[in-house]
Structure formats: C-alpha cells, structure tokens
Amino acid sequence: MDIYLVGGAVRDRLLGLEPGDRDHVVVGQTPEAMLAAGFRPVGRDFPVFLHPETNEEYALARTERKSGRGYRGFVVDSDPSVTLEEDLGRRDFTINAIAEGEDGALVDPFNGARDIEARVLRHVGAAFVEDPLRVLRAARFMARFAALGFTVAPETMALMREMSASGELDALVPERVWQELSKALASKQPSAFIRTLHDCGALVAVLPEVEALYGVPQRAEYHPEVDTGVHVELVCDMAARLAPGDTAIGFAALTHDLGKALTPEDELPRHVMHEQRGLAPLRVLCERLKVPTAHRELALMACREHLNVHRLLELRDASVHDLFARCDAFRKPDRVAALAIACEADKRGRAGLQDAPYPQRAELLRLHAAAMAVSTRDIASDGLTGLQIGEAMRKARIAAIARARASA
C-alpha cells in the first residue's frame, strides 16, 4: 500500500508543535483490500478505516464534488485511480494539504510548507467556496495560531466575505457551529475566532448576538477600549489565560455583556441594567446552538451577576448570601470558582488593565467557604418546620459571612 501521513500531524510537526491525531491517506486501494489487510471500517460518508494495531485512521484517497447546498452536499469519489495530489487538492488550507511519505519525504503540491514559514492561512483552491464550514474552520485555526503570528491571506479573506454574503452559512447546523466555537474557546486566542468572523461578515450569521456588540460605546473611564465588541475579545483572551482550555468559562466570557447591544441610544455610553437585558438574547443563543447545560448555566450566572461580584466588597452580608443562593452555590459549590474567574476576566479584559488586581475573586471564594461551613447541626431544630429550617440556615450563613468579613 502507498500510505502517507497527512493533515494536522504534518502541519504541527513543521510548526514545532506537539502533533495530535495521526491521520493517513491510502492511495490506489479498495475497501475490499483494506478489509482483507485487517483494517476495521468506521467511515459513513466515505471509506475510513482503523489500523488493526494502532487504531489510527486510514482513509482512501478521494475527491469531492459539490452536489447541493451546505457542507453536506458533496459526492465523494474514492476510486483507486484517485491520486495523492487530487486528494490533497480537496483540502481546505495549504498548511493542511501536505503529505509525508513513509520515507519522511514531503509531498507539498500547494506550497503549504512555505505558508507555514510565512505564517499565512491560505485556501487551497477555488473549491474552498463550496463548503461554508470552512469559514468557521479558518476562524478556529486563527484562534489556535494567531499567537504564532498567523494571518489570513487577503485572497482567502475575500472568498470568505463572498461566502458570508451568499447566505451559505445559513445551512450550517447548530451542532457544527458549537463544535467549532467550543474548540476556539479552548484555544490560546479565542478573540481571533470572533475577529476573523466579524471581519469577513460571518459573525452576523453565526453569532448575531455578539456581532451586535461591535460599535456599541462604553464609558472610557471604565473601558479604555470603548467598543463593546473589542471588550468581549479582550475578555475571551483573558479567560483563556486564567482558565486555559475551560470552554464553560470561555463561553461565559463571550456572552456576559450581550445586554449592552440592547441599551437605548439615548442612554449610551452608560449601560444601566445591561445584566438583566442580556439574559433573553443569551437564552436564545443557547437554545439555537444547543449549548450544553453546564455552559448555559454558568453563562447566565455570569451575565446576571458580574456587576454584583465586581461590587462584592460593598455588598451587604445578606446580599452576598443571596448571590450564592441565586447561583445554587450551596448545592453546586464548584460553580463559584468558575463564576469568579469569569468575572475576573471581565474586569481585566480591558485595554491597559490586563494586570490589574482583582481581590474579589479570592474574597468570593472565602465568603462562600464560610457560608458552606454552616450545617443543619448548627441550628436548633426543635419544633421548626421545613420553611423555618431554611430561614434559620439563611440567617446562620449570613452570620458566618459577617464573621468572615470581620476577621479579614
């Protein structure tokens, strides 16, 4: 068999990164030959097999021809006559269209190695426009590689603008949008995902609630960056710095200020009640993308409570307790730490304030621990009903918060 290592494993090695999954292309073979050699079939839309010993993926070389709307409308040809170069030619970006033979020699018909050296994300060919998912993939690769100095080639950005204007992105199913978004939020620079989609006109189709934040002014004394869209970019990157790979915190960072897009013009640049205004569009976004429950709950908490956490040192003891209660933090204590990080990302995700202290994070955890230390054993329960026990617990927890503050 003529077997080549392809895709991300080759790309990442050339970038000096730790390679991830190893994918292979097999040229000149049939599904029957793969089965006879002991490979296990796993592909549904085209022939993909797992190696009998390593479990790595081996796909037959194939071509794709557009046959309908969206990213699923393709006819696949995996005839043994398909060449390696033809297989590489159907791929999205030149940096992903490099193959490595078993002797270590590179097959690079589209100069992907040159683009890796130049740090350029460039489409392979005109067929790029046939798959709307590639717009999201471009943005996601930028989230991963912008920190290495990558930019999108001008001609590729031009094609992405054409694709966005064509309405093709409307065919993307929510699960694929969420998949690409969550990968971007787990990357080093999520802002590059948002900015790339914004610059090519795709953000309005994919995340209209976030697109609406661009151009919305904020008070410069609190937000030197002024533009709310830019602020959200900074918050996403700060969240990635504070909680690397945590997509729930990243999603909360992305969506915490959606209400600012709904501030009446005559109130700008102030955003009174934007926390409450943001809850409705956030719920719509979560419903549309089928966002996982844990991500949704943390995002709603961060949207509703971030100003309260910022003002934590000024809140009354009872207000601190009620914040915890609204977040169901006595039954689900782990979410307090995540909320604190999301709020810190908001406070430090501002131009020139990335190294500002945020004592509220440690204080929120300290006061929550004090309240959590109260148990029903600390309450005289003789003759108390269920509701009375609940009120007694509330008073005891507020007293514990007060003692913790007094001892600081």
Short mmCIF file of C-alpha atoms in Angstrom, two decimals:
data_model
loop_
_atom_site.label_atom_id
_atom_site.label_comp_id
_atom_site.label_asym_id
_atom_site.label_seq_id
_atom_site.Cartn_x
_atom_site.Cartn_y
_atom_site.Cartn_z
CA MET A 1 0.00 0.00 0.00
CA ASP A 2 1.09 3.59 -0.70
CA ILE A 3 0.47 5.25 2.66
CA TYR A 4 1.05 8.89 3.61
CA LEU A 5 0.74 10.78 6.87
CA VAL A 6 -1.43 13.86 6.21
CA GLY A 7 -3.10 16.88 7.77
CA GLY A 8 -2.56 18.19 11.26
CA ALA A 9 0.19 15.79 12.27
CA VAL A 10 2.41 17.00 9.42
CA ARG A 11 1.44 20.64 9.89
CA ASP A 12 2.06 20.67 13.64
CA ARG A 13 5.44 18.97 13.29
CA LEU A 14 6.53 21.65 10.81
CA LEU A 15 5.31 24.30 13.27
CA GLY A 16 7.33 22.73 16.06
CA LEU A 17 4.18 21.79 17.99
CA GLU A 18 3.27 18.52 19.66
CA PRO A 19 1.34 16.58 16.99
CA GLY A 20 -2.16 15.40 17.81
CA ASP A 21 -4.03 12.65 16.00
CA ARG A 22 -2.19 10.92 13.17
CA ASP A 23 -4.29 10.57 10.02
CA HIS A 24 -3.23 8.69 6.90
CA VAL A 25 -4.21 8.53 3.24
CA VAL A 26 -4.00 5.28 1.32
CA VAL A 27 -3.56 5.60 -2.45
CA GLY A 28 -4.55 3.01 -5.05
CA GLN A 29 -6.53 0.66 -2.84
CA THR A 30 -10.13 -0.51 -2.48
CA PRO A 31 -12.29 -1.05 0.61
CA GLU A 32 -12.07 -4.79 0.00
CA ALA A 33 -8.28 -4.66 0.08
CA MET A 34 -8.34 -2.72 3.35
CA LEU A 35 -10.67 -5.25 4.95
CA ALA A 36 -8.51 -8.11 3.73
CA ALA A 37 -5.50 -6.46 5.41
CA GLY A 38 -7.32 -6.41 8.75
CA PHE A 39 -8.45 -2.76 8.83
CA ARG A 40 -11.80 -2.00 10.51
CA PRO A 41 -14.28 0.26 8.65
CA VAL A 42 -15.62 3.32 10.52
CA GLY A 43 -16.47 5.84 7.78
CA ARG A 44 -20.13 6.54 6.97
CA ASP A 45 -19.84 9.05 4.13
CA PHE A 46 -16.53 7.84 2.66
CA PRO A 47 -14.13 4.91 3.25
CA VAL A 48 -12.21 5.38 6.51
CA PHE A 49 -10.61 2.53 8.40
CA LEU A 50 -8.85 1.95 11.71
CA HIS A 51 -5.47 0.24 11.77
CA PRO A 52 -5.76 -3.20 13.40
CA GLU A 53 -2.95 -2.46 15.88
CA THR A 54 -2.57 1.33 16.32
CA ASN A 55 -6.24 2.33 15.83
CA GLU A 56 -5.04 5.30 13.78
CA GLU A 57 -7.28 6.44 10.91
CA TYR A 58 -6.53 5.44 7.33
CA ALA A 59 -8.74 6.95 4.61
CA LEU A 60 -8.77 6.03 0.95
CA ALA A 61 -7.67 8.87 -1.30
CA ARG A 62 -10.77 10.66 -2.56
CA THR A 63 -12.14 13.65 -4.41
CA GLU A 64 -15.31 15.61 -3.63
CA ARG A 65 -17.75 17.29 -5.98
CA LYS A 66 -20.38 19.83 -4.92
CA SER A 67 -23.89 18.47 -5.40
CA GLY A 68 -26.11 20.57 -3.15
CA ARG A 69 -26.36 23.39 -0.64
CA GLY A 70 -24.39 23.47 2.59
CA TYR A 71 -21.42 21.46 3.84
CA ARG A 72 -23.10 18.08 3.39
CA GLY A 73 -23.92 18.49 -0.29
CA PHE A 74 -20.97 16.58 -1.80
CA VAL A 75 -20.46 13.50 -3.94
CA VAL A 76 -17.38 11.53 -2.89
CA ASP A 77 -15.21 9.51 -5.28
CA SER A 78 -12.72 7.09 -3.68
CA ASP A 79 -11.83 5.12 -6.79
CA PRO A 80 -8.33 3.55 -6.69
CA SER A 81 -7.34 5.85 -9.56
CA VAL A 82 -7.57 8.96 -7.34
CA THR A 83 -4.04 10.34 -6.86
CA LEU A 84 -2.46 11.74 -3.72
CA GLU A 85 -2.32 15.20 -5.31
CA GLU A 86 -6.04 15.05 -6.10
CA ASP A 87 -6.79 14.08 -2.51
CA LEU A 88 -4.67 16.96 -1.17
CA GLY A 89 -6.38 19.31 -3.60
CA ARG A 90 -9.78 18.86 -1.94
CA ARG A 91 -8.48 20.07 1.43
CA ASP A 92 -9.21 23.45 2.95
CA PHE A 93 -5.88 25.22 3.59
CA THR A 94 -2.42 24.78 2.16
CA ILE A 95 -0.96 24.16 5.62
CA ASN A 96 -3.28 21.13 5.88
CA ALA A 97 -2.53 19.87 2.35
CA ILE A 98 0.91 18.42 2.99
CA ALA A 99 1.63 14.69 2.99
CA GLU A 100 4.61 12.81 4.38
CA GLY A 101 5.71 9.51 2.89
CA GLU A 102 6.92 6.55 4.90
CA ASP A 103 10.47 7.64 4.00
CA GLY A 104 9.88 11.08 5.58
CA ALA A 105 9.77 12.96 2.26
CA LEU A 106 7.12 15.67 1.95
CA VAL A 107 4.59 15.89 -0.87
CA ASP A 108 3.57 19.55 -0.95
CA PRO A 109 1.90 20.49 -4.26
CA PHE A 110 0.29 23.68 -2.86
CA ASN A 111 3.33 25.12 -1.05
CA GLY A 112 1.91 24.59 2.42
CA ALA A 113 5.36 24.45 3.99
CA ARG A 114 6.11 27.87 2.54
CA ASP A 115 2.90 29.25 4.02
CA ILE A 116 3.79 27.72 7.39
CA GLU A 117 7.10 29.58 7.30
CA ALA A 118 5.32 32.80 6.28
CA ARG A 119 2.59 32.21 8.91
CA VAL A 120 -0.22 32.55 6.34
CA LEU A 121 -3.56 30.75 6.31
CA ARG A 122 -4.36 30.34 2.62
CA HIS A 123 -7.08 28.33 0.85
CA VAL A 124 -6.01 25.50 -1.47
CA GLY A 125 -8.22 26.23 -4.46
CA ALA A 126 -11.46 27.59 -5.86
CA ALA A 127 -13.44 24.69 -4.36
CA PHE A 128 -12.95 26.34 -0.97
CA VAL A 129 -16.18 28.30 -1.51
CA GLU A 130 -18.23 25.10 -1.82
CA ASP A 131 -18.10 24.30 1.91
CA PRO A 132 -19.40 27.00 4.30
CA LEU A 133 -17.93 25.18 7.28
CA ARG A 134 -14.51 26.27 6.06
CA VAL A 135 -15.24 29.85 7.10
CA LEU A 136 -15.61 28.65 10.69
CA ARG A 137 -12.54 26.44 10.36
CA ALA A 138 -10.50 29.41 9.18
CA ALA A 139 -11.60 31.39 12.23
CA ARG A 140 -10.89 28.45 14.52
CA PHE A 141 -7.40 27.95 13.09
CA MET A 142 -6.76 31.65 13.69
CA ALA A 143 -7.79 31.20 17.34
CA ARG A 144 -5.18 28.49 17.60
CA PHE A 145 -2.40 30.01 15.50
CA ALA A 146 -2.76 33.81 15.76
CA ALA A 147 -0.41 33.76 18.73
CA LEU A 148 2.23 32.29 16.38
CA GLY A 149 1.84 35.25 14.03
CA PHE A 150 -0.59 33.77 11.50
CA THR A 151 -2.78 35.99 9.33
CA VAL A 152 -5.46 35.10 6.77
CA ALA A 153 -4.28 35.59 3.18
CA PRO A 154 -6.10 38.54 1.56
CA GLU A 155 -7.45 36.39 -1.26
CA THR A 156 -8.78 33.87 1.27
CA MET A 157 -10.46 36.62 3.28
CA ALA A 158 -12.05 37.88 0.07
CA LEU A 159 -13.53 34.43 -0.60
CA MET A 160 -14.79 34.20 2.97
CA ARG A 161 -16.57 37.54 2.52
CA GLU A 162 -18.20 36.22 -0.65
CA MET A 163 -19.33 33.08 1.14
CA SER A 164 -20.75 35.09 4.05
CA ALA A 165 -22.67 37.37 1.68
CA SER A 166 -24.07 34.40 -0.27
CA GLY A 167 -26.13 33.09 2.65
CA GLU A 168 -24.41 29.67 2.52
CA LEU A 169 -23.58 29.86 6.23
CA ASP A 170 -27.30 29.59 6.99
CA ALA A 171 -27.00 25.90 6.06
CA LEU A 172 -24.65 25.15 8.98
CA VAL A 173 -26.31 23.01 11.63
CA PRO A 174 -26.09 24.23 15.25
CA GLU A 175 -24.03 21.25 16.41
CA ARG A 176 -21.21 22.05 13.96
CA VAL A 177 -21.25 25.74 14.87
CA TRP A 178 -20.98 24.85 18.55
CA GLN A 179 -18.23 22.33 17.83
CA GLU A 180 -16.08 24.96 16.10
CA LEU A 181 -16.91 27.62 18.69
CA SER A 182 -16.01 25.38 21.62
CA LYS A 183 -12.69 24.45 20.00
CA ALA A 184 -11.96 28.15 19.53
CA LEU A 185 -12.83 28.91 23.16
CA ALA A 186 -10.36 26.21 24.22
CA SER A 187 -7.60 27.85 22.16
CA LYS A 188 -4.97 30.35 23.25
CA GLN A 189 -6.52 33.33 21.50
CA PRO A 190 -10.32 32.99 21.15
CA SER A 191 -10.57 36.64 20.12
CA ALA A 192 -9.06 35.72 16.75
CA PHE A 193 -12.05 33.46 16.07
CA ILE A 194 -14.52 36.25 16.81
CA ARG A 195 -12.50 38.92 15.00
CA THR A 196 -11.99 36.79 11.88
CA LEU A 197 -15.72 36.06 11.60
CA HIS A 198 -16.52 39.73 12.22
CA ASP A 199 -14.04 40.91 9.57
CA CYS A 200 -15.42 38.57 6.90
CA GLY A 201 -19.07 39.31 7.67
CA ALA A 202 -19.84 35.82 9.01
CA LEU A 203 -20.38 36.67 12.67
CA VAL A 204 -23.82 38.13 11.97
CA ALA A 205 -24.93 34.73 10.65
CA VAL A 206 -23.19 32.59 13.27
CA LEU A 207 -23.38 34.70 16.46
CA PRO A 208 -25.61 37.71 15.72
CA GLU A 209 -25.89 38.50 19.45
CA VAL A 210 -22.11 39.01 19.58
CA GLU A 211 -21.90 40.83 16.25
CA ALA A 212 -24.41 43.36 17.63
CA LEU A 213 -21.84 44.44 20.27
CA TYR A 214 -19.40 45.91 17.75
CA GLY A 215 -19.67 49.66 17.54
CA VAL A 216 -21.56 49.95 20.85
CA PRO A 217 -19.70 52.51 23.00
CA GLN A 218 -18.89 52.18 26.71
CA ARG A 219 -17.68 54.77 29.21
CA ALA A 220 -13.99 55.32 28.53
CA GLU A 221 -13.10 55.76 32.21
CA TYR A 222 -14.12 52.14 32.83
CA HIS A 223 -13.44 50.76 29.33
CA PRO A 224 -10.45 52.42 27.64
CA GLU A 225 -11.12 50.23 24.58
CA VAL A 226 -14.62 51.88 24.36
CA ASP A 227 -16.04 49.45 21.74
CA THR A 228 -18.02 46.64 23.42
CA GLY A 229 -17.08 44.14 20.73
CA VAL A 230 -13.39 44.80 21.35
CA HIS A 231 -14.01 44.46 25.09
CA VAL A 232 -15.53 41.00 24.59
CA GLU A 233 -12.50 39.96 22.52
CA LEU A 234 -10.21 41.03 25.39
CA VAL A 235 -12.36 39.22 27.96
CA CYS A 236 -12.27 35.98 25.95
CA ASP A 237 -8.49 36.11 25.74
CA MET A 238 -8.21 36.88 29.45
CA ALA A 239 -10.46 33.90 30.23
CA ALA A 240 -8.19 31.69 28.11
CA ARG A 241 -5.22 32.99 30.09
CA LEU A 242 -6.85 32.47 33.51
CA ALA A 243 -8.52 29.13 32.74
CA PRO A 244 -6.77 27.52 29.75
CA GLY A 245 -8.99 25.11 27.86
CA ASP A 246 -12.09 25.72 30.01
CA THR A 247 -14.83 26.24 27.43
CA ALA A 248 -17.56 26.90 30.02
CA ILE A 249 -15.67 29.89 31.41
CA GLY A 250 -14.79 30.92 27.86
CA PHE A 251 -18.44 30.86 26.82
CA ALA A 252 -19.42 32.91 29.87
CA ALA A 253 -16.74 35.44 28.95
CA LEU A 254 -18.04 35.63 25.38
CA THR A 255 -21.65 36.23 26.37
CA HIS A 256 -21.56 38.18 29.65
CA ASP A 257 -22.28 41.58 28.05
CA LEU A 258 -24.89 40.73 25.40
CA GLY A 259 -27.30 43.17 27.03
CA LYS A 260 -25.19 46.15 26.02
CA ALA A 261 -26.41 45.73 22.45
CA LEU A 262 -29.93 46.45 23.75
CA THR A 263 -29.14 49.68 25.60
CA PRO A 264 -31.34 52.53 24.26
CA GLU A 265 -29.32 55.03 22.24
CA ASP A 266 -30.23 57.96 24.49
CA GLU A 267 -28.62 56.14 27.46
CA LEU A 268 -25.24 55.48 25.79
CA PRO A 269 -22.43 55.17 26.73
CA ARG A 270 -23.96 54.11 30.09
CA HIS A 271 -25.45 50.61 30.25
CA VAL A 272 -27.85 50.55 33.17
CA MET A 273 -29.48 47.13 33.66
CA HIS A 274 -27.47 45.54 30.85
CA GLU A 275 -27.06 42.43 33.03
CA GLN A 276 -30.81 41.83 33.01
CA ARG A 277 -31.22 42.80 29.36
CA GLY A 278 -28.58 40.26 28.37
CA LEU A 279 -30.40 37.23 29.74
CA ALA A 280 -33.01 36.97 26.96
CA PRO A 281 -30.58 37.06 23.99
CA LEU A 282 -28.28 34.67 25.86
CA ARG A 283 -31.10 32.16 26.26
CA VAL A 284 -31.93 32.49 22.56
CA LEU A 285 -28.29 31.88 21.62
CA CYS A 286 -28.05 28.84 23.91
CA GLU A 287 -31.25 27.37 22.52
CA ARG A 288 -30.20 27.89 18.92
CA LEU A 289 -26.75 26.33 19.31
CA LYS A 290 -27.92 23.63 21.74
CA VAL A 291 -25.29 24.77 24.23
CA PRO A 292 -24.53 22.18 26.97
CA THR A 293 -26.40 22.75 30.23
CA ALA A 294 -23.31 23.45 32.37
CA HIS A 295 -22.10 26.09 29.89
CA ARG A 296 -25.55 27.66 29.72
CA GLU A 297 -25.96 27.87 33.50
CA LEU A 298 -22.54 29.43 34.09
CA ALA A 299 -23.08 31.93 31.27
CA LEU A 300 -26.44 33.00 32.69
CA MET A 301 -24.89 33.42 36.13
CA ALA A 302 -22.00 35.50 34.78
CA CYS A 303 -24.36 37.66 32.72
CA ARG A 304 -26.68 38.30 35.67
CA GLU A 305 -24.14 38.58 38.49
CA HIS A 306 -20.89 40.02 37.12
CA LEU A 307 -21.53 43.54 38.39
CA ASN A 308 -22.53 42.17 41.80
CA VAL A 309 -19.26 40.27 42.01
CA HIS A 310 -17.34 43.39 40.97
CA ARG A 311 -19.10 45.24 43.84
CA LEU A 312 -18.63 42.34 46.26
CA LEU A 313 -16.65 44.38 48.79
CA GLU A 314 -19.55 46.86 49.02
CA LEU A 315 -22.42 44.36 49.22
CA ARG A 316 -24.26 43.73 52.47
CA ASP A 317 -23.76 40.34 54.10
CA ALA A 318 -27.32 39.30 53.21
CA SER A 319 -26.78 40.35 49.58
CA VAL A 320 -23.66 38.18 49.38
CA HIS A 321 -25.64 35.22 50.71
CA ASP A 322 -28.46 35.83 48.25
CA LEU A 323 -25.97 35.97 45.37
CA PHE A 324 -24.79 32.49 46.35
CA ALA A 325 -28.40 31.30 46.66
CA ARG A 326 -29.36 32.61 43.20
CA CYS A 327 -26.42 30.67 41.79
CA ASP A 328 -27.50 27.49 43.63
CA ALA A 329 -23.98 27.57 45.04
CA PHE A 330 -24.85 25.65 48.23
CA ARG A 331 -25.86 22.58 46.22
CA LYS A 332 -23.29 23.11 43.43
CA PRO A 333 -20.30 24.72 45.14
CA ASP A 334 -17.83 24.21 42.29
CA ARG A 335 -19.55 26.82 40.13
CA VAL A 336 -18.46 29.68 42.44
CA ALA A 337 -14.81 29.34 41.40
CA ALA A 338 -15.80 29.37 37.72
CA LEU A 339 -18.01 32.43 38.20
CA ALA A 340 -15.17 34.22 40.00
CA ILE A 341 -12.76 33.55 37.12
CA ALA A 342 -15.28 34.72 34.51
CA CYS A 343 -15.79 37.94 36.47
CA GLU A 344 -12.05 38.48 36.82
CA ALA A 345 -11.70 38.01 33.06
CA ASP A 346 -14.33 40.71 32.55
CA LYS A 347 -12.59 43.16 34.88
CA ARG A 348 -9.12 42.56 33.45
CA GLY A 349 -10.26 42.21 29.84
CA ARG A 350 -9.89 45.92 29.21
CA ALA A 351 -7.26 47.91 27.35
CA GLY A 352 -4.28 48.53 29.62
CA LEU A 353 -5.87 46.79 32.64
CA GLN A 354 -4.84 43.20 31.93
CA ASP A 355 -2.57 43.11 35.01
CA ALA A 356 -4.92 44.91 37.39
CA PRO A 357 -5.57 43.19 40.74
CA TYR A 358 -8.94 41.56 41.33
CA PRO A 359 -9.31 40.80 45.06
CA GLN A 360 -12.99 39.96 44.58
CA ARG A 361 -12.11 36.53 43.24
CA ALA A 362 -10.36 35.32 46.40
CA GLU A 363 -12.90 37.08 48.62
CA LEU A 364 -15.85 35.44 46.86
CA LEU A 365 -14.31 32.02 47.45
CA ARG A 366 -13.50 32.84 51.08
CA LEU A 367 -17.02 34.05 51.91
CA HIS A 368 -18.57 31.10 50.11
CA ALA A 369 -16.43 28.68 52.13
CA ALA A 370 -17.55 30.39 55.35
CA ALA A 371 -21.20 30.06 54.40
CA MET A 372 -20.72 26.44 53.30
CA ALA A 373 -19.25 25.57 56.70
CA VAL A 374 -22.65 26.09 58.32
CA SER A 375 -24.60 22.84 58.72
CA THR A 376 -28.05 21.92 59.93
CA ARG A 377 -26.40 20.65 63.12
CA ASP A 378 -25.62 24.27 63.98
CA ILE A 379 -29.31 25.11 64.09
CA ALA A 380 -31.65 24.34 66.98
CA SER A 381 -34.34 22.41 65.13
CA ASP A 382 -36.83 21.68 67.91
CA GLY A 383 -40.27 22.50 66.60
CA LEU A 384 -39.02 24.10 63.36
CA THR A 385 -40.84 23.31 60.12
CA GLY A 386 -39.12 22.87 56.77
CA LEU A 387 -39.53 26.52 55.81
CA GLN A 388 -38.38 27.67 59.24
CA ILE A 389 -35.27 25.49 58.98
CA GLY A 390 -34.49 27.09 55.63
CA GLU A 391 -34.79 30.60 57.07
CA ALA A 392 -32.67 29.63 60.07
CA MET A 393 -29.98 28.30 57.71
CA ARG A 394 -30.08 31.56 55.77
CA LYS A 395 -29.58 33.61 58.95
CA ALA A 396 -26.76 31.34 60.13
CA ARG A 397 -24.97 31.58 56.80
CA ILE A 398 -25.31 35.36 56.73
CA ALA A 399 -23.84 35.46 60.25
CA ALA A 400 -20.95 33.26 59.06
CA ILE A 401 -20.29 35.63 56.17
CA ALA A 402 -20.30 38.57 58.59
CA ARG A 403 -17.81 36.83 60.91
CA ALA A 404 -15.53 36.01 57.99
CA ARG A 405 -15.53 39.64 56.90
CA ALA A 406 -14.86 40.86 60.40
CA SER A 407 -11.88 38.54 60.75
CA ALA A 408 -10.24 39.59 57.48
#
